[in-house]
XYZ file of C-alpha atoms in Angstrom:
590
model
C -0.128 0.047 0.023
C 1.295 3.522 -0.847
C 2.865 4.949 2.439
C 0.712 8.212 1.888
C -2.493 6.163 2.021
C -1.183 4.248 5.249
C -0.127 7.466 7.099
C -3.512 8.821 5.987
C -5.468 6.024 7.176
C -3.506 5.920 10.564
C -4.265 9.741 10.829
C -8.068 9.123 10.047
C -8.491 6.372 12.565
C -6.856 8.187 15.467
C -8.971 11.348 14.716
C -12.120 9.253 14.482
C -11.228 7.704 17.833
C -11.256 11.135 19.372
C -15.153 11.403 19.253
C -15.600 7.702 20.544
C -13.263 8.243 23.296
C -14.870 11.371 24.489
C -18.390 10.784 23.881
C -20.539 13.410 21.711
C -21.356 13.134 18.044
C -19.565 10.458 16.421
C -18.956 9.658 12.431
C -21.912 7.040 12.921
C -24.333 9.728 13.912
C -23.516 12.292 11.331
C -23.768 9.181 8.796
C -27.575 8.552 10.058
C -28.427 12.335 10.494
C -31.297 12.240 8.007
C -33.037 9.338 9.529
C -32.418 10.819 13.295
C -35.315 13.005 13.469
C -34.538 14.389 17.173
C -31.590 16.370 15.989
C -29.823 18.160 12.664
C -26.142 17.275 12.768
C -25.017 18.256 9.406
C -25.309 21.318 7.062
C -28.012 19.723 4.148
C -29.557 17.762 6.937
C -27.574 14.728 5.520
C -23.920 14.968 3.996
C -25.656 14.002 0.631
C -27.232 17.515 0.932
C -30.822 16.348 0.037
C -32.384 18.756 2.692
C -35.167 16.367 3.100
C -36.641 15.164 6.388
C -38.694 12.088 6.946
C -40.872 13.567 9.601
C -44.670 13.679 8.593
C -46.428 14.695 12.007
C -46.473 18.450 9.773
C -48.310 17.591 6.725
C -50.506 19.261 3.974
C -53.642 19.139 6.240
C -52.240 20.611 9.448
C -49.568 22.869 8.244
C -51.986 25.792 8.624
C -51.798 25.196 12.731
C -47.937 25.937 12.381
C -47.461 28.742 14.970
C -44.435 30.669 16.462
C -42.514 28.970 19.524
C -39.975 31.198 20.303
C -37.677 33.927 18.363
C -33.978 34.464 19.050
C -32.606 38.151 18.317
C -28.993 38.169 17.055
C -28.780 41.706 18.895
C -26.480 44.701 18.182
C -25.669 46.611 15.166
C -23.996 43.672 13.481
C -26.950 42.388 10.817
C -26.380 42.368 7.091
C -27.207 38.916 5.496
C -28.070 35.984 7.698
C -27.520 32.912 5.664
C -26.999 30.276 8.359
C -28.474 26.793 8.732
C -28.933 25.889 12.515
C -27.343 22.778 13.991
C -29.355 20.844 16.683
C -28.039 18.753 19.370
C -28.509 17.442 22.911
C -31.240 20.181 23.682
C -29.275 23.042 22.050
C -29.296 24.803 18.725
C -26.107 26.319 17.018
C -26.133 29.180 14.744
C -23.781 31.341 12.941
C -24.333 35.074 12.413
C -23.080 37.717 10.356
C -19.495 38.981 10.955
C -18.280 35.527 12.253
C -20.415 34.877 15.146
C -21.598 31.776 16.647
C -24.520 31.504 19.123
C -25.626 28.453 21.507
C -29.470 28.495 22.263
C -31.921 26.449 24.426
C -34.156 24.646 22.047
C -36.928 24.655 24.529
C -36.797 28.306 25.432
C -34.870 30.240 22.797
C -32.731 31.556 25.654
C -28.905 32.361 24.867
C -26.359 30.052 26.234
C -23.366 31.456 24.880
C -22.070 33.767 22.120
C -18.835 33.711 20.390
C -17.631 36.717 18.591
C -14.230 36.186 16.318
C -13.218 39.626 16.839
C -12.287 40.108 13.132
C -8.886 42.242 12.162
C -9.087 45.214 9.929
C -8.643 44.675 6.470
C -10.813 41.598 5.869
C -11.847 41.519 1.731
C -15.129 39.510 1.727
C -16.519 39.697 -1.712
C -20.521 39.326 -1.189
C -21.258 40.550 2.380
C -20.443 39.518 5.961
C -22.355 36.112 5.840
C -21.700 32.689 7.377
C -23.546 29.520 6.453
C -23.381 27.269 9.364
C -21.481 25.043 11.682
C -20.078 21.594 11.689
C -20.473 19.536 15.102
C -18.351 16.490 16.085
C -17.147 15.173 19.378
C -17.773 17.598 22.107
C -16.968 20.593 19.570
C -18.630 22.884 17.382
C -16.751 24.354 14.280
C -17.173 27.093 12.063
C -15.015 29.210 9.667
C -14.370 33.061 9.632
C -14.214 35.989 7.405
C -10.479 36.282 8.056
C -10.052 32.810 6.577
C -9.449 30.871 9.673
C -11.344 27.632 11.356
C -12.164 27.535 14.905
C -13.225 24.624 17.159
C -15.346 25.723 20.333
C -16.432 23.635 23.198
C -20.167 22.713 22.742
C -21.076 23.296 26.220
C -19.025 26.758 27.149
C -18.031 28.242 23.794
C -14.549 28.214 24.844
C -11.844 28.008 21.858
C -10.246 24.467 21.707
C -8.504 25.391 18.780
C -8.010 28.019 15.899
C -6.274 27.630 12.810
C -5.473 29.634 9.686
C -6.851 28.579 6.341
C -5.157 31.195 4.232
C -4.213 34.874 4.328
C -6.927 36.962 4.282
C -4.604 39.822 3.297
C -4.511 38.167 -0.150
C -8.141 38.147 -0.760
C -8.875 35.005 1.332
C -11.900 34.474 3.400
C -14.374 31.757 4.406
C -18.232 31.606 4.766
C -19.442 28.018 4.067
C -20.274 25.336 6.424
C -17.288 22.857 7.328
C -18.041 19.242 6.526
C -17.027 16.401 8.827
C -15.973 13.005 7.488
C -14.181 10.156 9.436
C -13.012 12.672 12.013
C -11.593 15.003 9.397
C -13.041 18.442 9.002
C -13.149 19.362 5.246
C -13.020 23.195 4.386
C -12.791 25.147 1.048
C -12.106 28.636 0.844
C -13.464 32.046 -0.461
C -11.900 34.942 -2.427
C -12.538 34.093 -6.254
C -12.442 37.759 -7.217
C -8.888 38.400 -5.812
C -7.046 36.241 -7.688
C -6.507 33.521 -5.078
C -6.298 29.598 -5.810
C -9.049 27.507 -4.662
C -8.338 24.626 -2.456
C -9.936 21.975 -0.147
C -8.063 21.155 3.166
C -8.589 18.439 5.439
C -7.738 18.518 9.228
C -7.673 16.196 12.608
C -11.000 17.513 14.081
C -9.139 16.721 17.453
C -6.367 19.156 16.867
C -6.723 21.261 13.822
C -3.582 20.035 12.168
C -3.566 19.470 8.623
C -3.777 15.935 7.304
C -3.952 16.887 3.419
C -4.150 19.938 0.946
C -5.763 19.672 -2.437
C -5.267 23.010 -4.741
C -8.089 22.897 -7.504
C -6.069 24.700 -10.169
C -3.596 22.781 -12.528
C -0.024 23.018 -11.603
C -0.355 23.379 -7.875
C 0.907 20.741 -5.687
C -1.250 18.760 -3.034
C 0.314 17.637 0.145
C -0.465 14.688 2.559
C 0.777 14.473 6.169
C 3.182 17.435 5.458
C 4.706 16.381 2.516
C 4.065 17.178 -1.180
C 1.807 14.507 -2.754
C 0.759 15.134 -6.233
C 0.173 17.857 -8.691
C -3.380 19.091 -9.697
C -3.604 18.066 -13.324
C -0.656 18.989 -15.570
C 1.408 22.230 -15.427
C 0.134 24.401 -18.513
C -1.872 21.963 -20.072
C -5.168 24.569 -20.129
C -3.614 27.570 -18.717
C -1.355 29.855 -20.579
C 2.133 30.917 -18.936
C 1.864 31.864 -15.335
C -2.014 32.585 -15.002
C -2.247 29.209 -13.189
C -0.690 30.881 -10.029
C -3.475 33.331 -9.579
C -6.264 31.003 -11.304
C -9.058 31.472 -8.836
C -11.447 28.408 -8.596
C -12.628 29.296 -5.169
C -14.375 26.491 -3.346
C -16.255 28.718 -1.359
C -19.664 26.850 -0.969
C -18.038 23.717 0.697
C -18.755 20.323 -0.516
C -20.814 17.056 0.066
C -19.940 13.612 0.861
C -21.483 10.549 -1.008
C -20.765 7.508 1.574
C -21.661 5.009 -1.090
C -18.737 5.766 -3.215
C -16.775 7.433 -0.372
C -16.266 10.274 -2.329
C -16.131 14.238 -1.455
C -17.720 16.306 -4.207
C -16.621 19.914 -4.215
C -17.436 22.714 -6.720
C -14.841 25.430 -7.884
C -15.687 28.823 -8.629
C -14.833 31.189 -11.709
C -11.157 30.920 -13.130
C -9.455 34.567 -12.714
C -9.563 36.950 -14.128
C -13.164 37.020 -15.282
C -11.725 38.555 -18.745
C -11.413 35.023 -20.686
C -9.264 36.584 -23.458
C -6.365 36.827 -20.920
C -6.627 32.960 -20.215
C -6.663 32.013 -24.176
C -10.262 31.029 -23.872
C -11.366 34.035 -26.173
C -11.782 31.684 -29.477
C -12.429 28.260 -30.467
C -9.790 25.808 -28.891
C -8.389 22.621 -30.103
C -8.839 19.756 -27.354
C -9.179 21.214 -23.778
C -6.534 23.969 -24.343
C -7.966 27.068 -22.812
C -10.496 25.476 -20.615
C -8.593 26.574 -17.414
C -9.019 23.459 -15.427
C -10.126 22.738 -12.640
C -12.106 26.143 -12.640
C -15.950 26.019 -12.837
C -15.941 22.264 -12.404
C -17.083 19.602 -9.765
C -14.570 17.299 -8.436
C -14.757 14.073 -6.756
C -12.048 13.939 -4.241
C -10.710 10.897 -1.914
C -11.425 11.854 1.495
C -8.560 9.762 2.904
C -5.803 11.467 0.789
C -6.977 14.473 -1.246
C -6.621 12.962 -4.510
C -8.945 13.515 -7.351
C -10.939 10.883 -8.647
C -12.689 12.468 -11.397
C -13.942 15.946 -12.583
C -16.747 17.312 -14.506
C -16.290 20.979 -15.996
C -19.844 22.570 -16.489
C -18.427 25.710 -17.986
C -15.032 25.411 -19.699
C -13.600 28.656 -21.315
C -15.517 30.406 -18.595
C -16.091 34.192 -19.208
C -19.316 35.321 -17.279
C -18.531 34.599 -13.625
C -20.440 31.341 -13.811
C -18.929 29.639 -10.704
C -19.268 25.746 -10.486
C -19.544 25.723 -6.655
C -23.212 25.061 -6.506
C -24.033 21.953 -4.268
C -24.312 18.265 -5.786
C -26.765 16.308 -4.356
C -26.393 12.302 -4.159
C -29.868 10.904 -4.955
C -31.416 7.650 -6.582
C -33.643 7.999 -9.628
C -36.883 6.165 -10.252
C -34.885 3.284 -11.773
C -32.516 3.137 -8.717
C -29.670 4.451 -10.549
C -27.231 6.204 -8.295
C -26.995 9.788 -9.568
C -25.797 13.312 -8.552
C -27.666 16.422 -9.318
C -26.581 20.018 -9.372
C -28.211 23.245 -10.569
C -25.445 25.376 -11.866
C -25.133 29.052 -12.088
C -24.727 28.894 -15.835
C -28.576 28.034 -15.901
C -28.376 24.494 -16.711
C -29.525 21.420 -14.464
C -27.113 18.780 -14.585
C -27.412 14.877 -13.830
C -24.015 12.900 -13.383
C -23.151 9.495 -12.543
C -22.309 8.883 -8.728
C -19.421 6.091 -9.723
C -17.393 8.474 -11.749
C -18.924 11.997 -12.244
C -19.909 11.105 -15.826
C -22.204 13.309 -17.690
C -25.427 11.850 -17.729
C -27.902 14.893 -18.853
C -28.555 18.590 -18.674
C -31.470 20.768 -19.278
C -32.070 24.371 -18.645
C -33.659 25.520 -15.700
C -34.146 29.136 -16.420
C -35.181 30.776 -19.503
C -33.561 32.958 -22.100
C -29.629 31.343 -21.688
C -27.748 33.275 -23.927
C -24.250 32.075 -23.721
C -24.824 28.577 -24.921
C -27.037 26.670 -27.403
C -27.302 23.829 -25.270
C -25.281 20.853 -23.885
C -24.028 18.344 -26.152
C -23.873 14.423 -25.709
C -20.825 14.639 -24.198
C -21.559 17.158 -21.555
C -19.596 20.035 -23.160
C -21.574 23.435 -23.802
C -22.509 24.532 -27.543
C -21.263 27.866 -27.185
C -22.951 30.954 -28.720
C -19.755 32.519 -29.459
C -21.101 35.875 -30.515
C -22.350 36.186 -26.798
C -18.918 36.185 -25.056
C -17.640 39.514 -24.004
C -15.233 41.204 -26.302
C -11.926 41.191 -26.296
C -10.658 44.878 -25.302
C -6.964 44.384 -26.971
C -9.329 44.211 -30.014
C -11.040 47.826 -29.264
C -9.857 50.973 -30.797
C -8.749 52.299 -27.277
C -7.927 49.146 -25.968
C -9.693 49.721 -22.960
C -13.090 48.195 -23.089
C -14.159 45.223 -25.255
C -17.481 44.648 -26.981
C -20.686 44.930 -24.723
C -22.833 42.089 -24.974
C -26.224 41.075 -23.111
C -25.767 37.646 -21.326
C -28.311 35.829 -19.365
C -28.442 34.507 -16.765
C -26.313 37.221 -14.818
C -23.005 36.806 -13.132
C -24.971 36.076 -10.038
C -26.458 32.945 -11.752
C -29.507 30.971 -12.734
C -28.682 29.701 -9.239
C -26.335 30.929 -6.841
C -25.431 29.483 -3.318
C -28.855 28.888 -2.054
C -29.241 25.424 -1.613
C -31.951 23.400 -3.407
C -33.665 20.365 -1.866
C -34.852 16.773 -3.029
C -37.827 14.831 -2.072
C -37.519 10.979 -2.528
C -41.248 10.840 -1.853
C -41.903 12.994 -5.266
C -38.740 12.201 -6.791
C -38.263 15.921 -7.636
C -35.932 18.750 -7.091
C -37.084 22.149 -5.856
C -34.610 24.585 -7.133
C -34.398 28.236 -6.067
C -33.654 30.268 -9.275
C -33.549 33.728 -10.806
C -34.459 35.343 -14.326
C -32.003 37.908 -15.026
C -29.521 38.966 -17.409
C -26.540 41.695 -17.708
C -24.818 43.622 -19.901
C -21.122 42.759 -19.526
C -17.793 43.781 -21.189
C -14.310 42.915 -20.523
C -11.341 45.450 -19.498
C -7.554 45.306 -19.118
C -6.297 43.801 -15.788
C -3.325 42.672 -14.090
C -2.850 40.843 -10.833
C -2.322 42.763 -7.612
C -2.378 40.885 -4.083
C -5.436 42.027 -2.096
C -6.933 43.746 -4.937
C -9.983 42.916 -6.997
C -8.947 40.944 -10.118
C -12.004 41.012 -12.358
C -11.123 42.715 -15.610
C -14.920 42.683 -16.416
C -17.958 45.379 -15.808
C -21.338 44.551 -15.705
C -25.058 45.865 -14.810
C -27.398 43.393 -13.922
C -31.134 43.608 -15.017
C -34.183 41.685 -14.539
C -35.364 39.786 -17.535
C -39.164 40.005 -16.614
C -41.473 42.669 -15.283
C -43.313 40.700 -13.032
C -40.954 38.461 -11.436
C -36.923 37.816 -10.637
C -37.231 34.858 -8.221
C -38.659 31.505 -9.334
C -38.914 28.387 -7.187
C -39.074 25.533 -9.775
C -40.066 21.725 -9.147
C -37.842 19.881 -11.577
C -38.096 16.127 -12.392
C -34.368 14.974 -12.783
C -35.540 12.056 -14.810
C -37.152 14.062 -17.751
C -35.997 17.813 -17.122
C -39.426 18.767 -16.939
C -40.330 21.870 -14.531
C -43.813 20.449 -12.946
C -44.736 23.825 -11.010
C -43.329 27.052 -10.471
C -43.571 29.688 -7.853
C -42.856 33.272 -9.107
C -41.553 35.977 -6.764
C -40.919 39.840 -7.439
C -37.403 40.126 -5.759
C -34.590 37.550 -6.215
C -34.894 34.262 -4.210
C -31.788 34.043 -2.156
C -32.769 31.526 0.464
C -32.551 27.459 0.736
C -35.185 24.999 0.452
C -36.302 22.087 2.760
C -38.822 19.304 1.669
C -40.304 16.743 4.209
C -42.096 13.364 4.010
C -45.398 15.510 5.213
C -45.562 16.654 1.567
C -44.199 20.128 2.254
C -41.677 22.449 0.560
C -40.334 25.307 2.775
C -38.501 28.421 1.805
C -38.438 32.153 2.344
C -38.718 35.343 0.159
C -36.407 38.752 0.594
C -40.005 40.264 1.209
C -39.933 38.234 4.617
C -42.508 35.471 3.879
C -41.549 31.956 4.977
C -43.727 29.962 3.070
C -44.952 26.212 2.920
C -45.805 24.649 -0.660
C -47.513 21.576 -1.543
C -44.886 19.348 -3.058
C -46.779 17.828 -5.828
C -48.736 20.905 -7.104
C -46.959 24.322 -5.699
C -50.111 25.297 -3.710
C -48.990 27.623 -0.962
C -50.572 26.225 2.111
C -49.092 28.686 5.086
C -46.960 31.561 5.237
C -45.495 33.666 8.135
C -44.147 37.329 7.835
C -40.532 37.292 9.667
C -40.107 41.054 9.357
C -36.927 40.884 7.044
C -35.677 38.911 4.360
C -35.329 34.972 4.461
C -32.004 34.002 2.903
C -31.387 31.607 5.574
C -31.770 27.718 5.427
C -34.654 25.932 7.130
C -34.533 22.945 9.217
C -37.031 20.691 10.950
C -36.912 18.248 13.956
C -38.705 16.472 16.632
C -38.981 17.291 20.219
C -41.516 15.867 22.798
C -43.407 14.291 20.152
C -44.005 17.616 18.180
C -42.490 18.779 15.084
C -40.393 22.207 14.967
C -39.311 24.180 11.976
C -36.658 26.961 12.173
C -35.430 29.408 9.795
C -33.273 32.526 10.249
C -34.388 35.875 8.806
C -31.920 38.776 7.826
C -31.978 40.283 4.521
C -28.473 40.856 3.012
C -25.999 38.893 0.712
C -24.904 39.589 -2.760
C -27.747 41.093 -4.191
C -27.675 44.267 -2.525
C -24.094 44.606 -3.194
C -23.685 43.685 -6.726
C -27.100 43.825 -8.016
C -27.071 46.856 -10.396
C -30.529 47.672 -11.497
C -31.939 44.836 -9.420
C -30.223 45.912 -6.234
C -32.285 49.369 -6.471
C -35.541 47.484 -7.249
C -35.131 45.926 -3.687
C -33.482 48.546 -1.623
C -36.646 49.269 0.438
C -35.950 45.728 2.257
C -35.078 45.823 5.829
C -32.017 44.101 7.368
C -32.752 41.908 10.223
C -31.313 39.381 12.682
C -34.109 37.176 13.986
C -34.091 33.442 14.556
C -37.654 32.025 14.070
C -38.354 28.530 15.642
C -42.129 27.383 14.871
C -43.829 24.148 16.169
C -47.297 22.212 15.545
C -49.038 21.869 18.819
C -49.682 18.001 19.636
C -53.323 18.837 19.767
C -53.429 20.289 16.599
C -51.578 17.856 14.581
C -54.905 15.678 13.844
C -56.595 18.873 12.207
């Protein structure tokens, strides 16, 4: 056996023994999260990220009786966007808040037990608001990342720091906003900062000590590490990148990953290549083979959790030139024929189905209207580019300062951005929060400077339709058909959850938290939360009653980057309020 694999296996076994030896949350508990209805231990309500609960105490007939149980204010002046997904364990709820804060809350009363504030340094460079998307739990610790690109382990009972480790240099543009992932005693993290010429990477650490076990850069030419030694190069140097551009190639792994236990595979998405100006990356004209594709940016990667080696890759947007990050979540599921599949709704506007054994392309269909950058996806899974819709080369312009302006749809904020979709094994459908918008976009000259924005593009986002931007769609992955659609005036920016009771939950920037019929899309219940819902709902069972929780607090990328769209929603109020609802036992039969 390879000595790297032997060392990695020993490290994983020792780390896994940490949880078993100290009590608390174990690998077995994480693996059983979806079926265990009394808690929520993973981001995604299962590491496959289906965001589905088997609970059916709350259902289509009685959801009208869902009422507030308690609310918790994040307090102070630190508001902005609230995108967290709560974790629930042993009578305590853990949430993260904007500006890298964490709270422990009694789930019966809503009373704060402790609060941790990361005390961020001056000079942090978050791209898209000061958000945080949640925590991970293992052993007796709770873990979360901070905007200055660190990962922190806190004691679950006290909030005291157990360890605090640096992921990357925030002064170079790195940050961290995703919920970490725990697999076999390793805490797995990505990084943020794709607009600053950073290099995307996945890191695995011992959950007990925080020490790095392996690293895997996701841009060709960079070396991975295993137990402190160089392991293998990612890809082949200069195979798809010109000159030294791979050194600042982007590909941020900013949304984190999922874990497919059936194939023992981590699945991570990678962001846009840097800079946005594709002509500088030799991607401005048709190419031979994959030269100019800029691997492994705008891709999905299957990674060995023991060693960090890349098992497979699928690039959703080769020759990327519109900021169509490939980070959107990859959900493991079984189709109606029993085939093991992955599904992912890409920022580029296409909904993809991949094979779980090797990440091979199965199918792709548009899930938003008016896609302009490609005419479709061919039988190999490669886009059929609409070459006239690539932003122009500024070097070909008369003044050399601004390339030809084109209108592209979807906008760079994507047909779907970070907000997680949900799957229902009951209906077989995926429920995808999407947006119908486009942009005027053009390229500009740019050179890399550490810690400075590295775009080489300008843009203005515009709504595609007068009556809506947001669109929650129920998509059949077997046929590509949209079964129903809910249209919303403002962009949808929050997560979705399904239940065995036949319900689909999500929220709107206007503050409505809504339950839909999973088969018809009929609105069965709603509650006005007082601010925009861009968080991720969860549900659990307590004392025989079903509870639902979501955070309310408008913010995120839309107010910062949304152009004309941002002006359309500038009346929306910020907030920071965690709402928990319950179905009283005496009303469950009604």
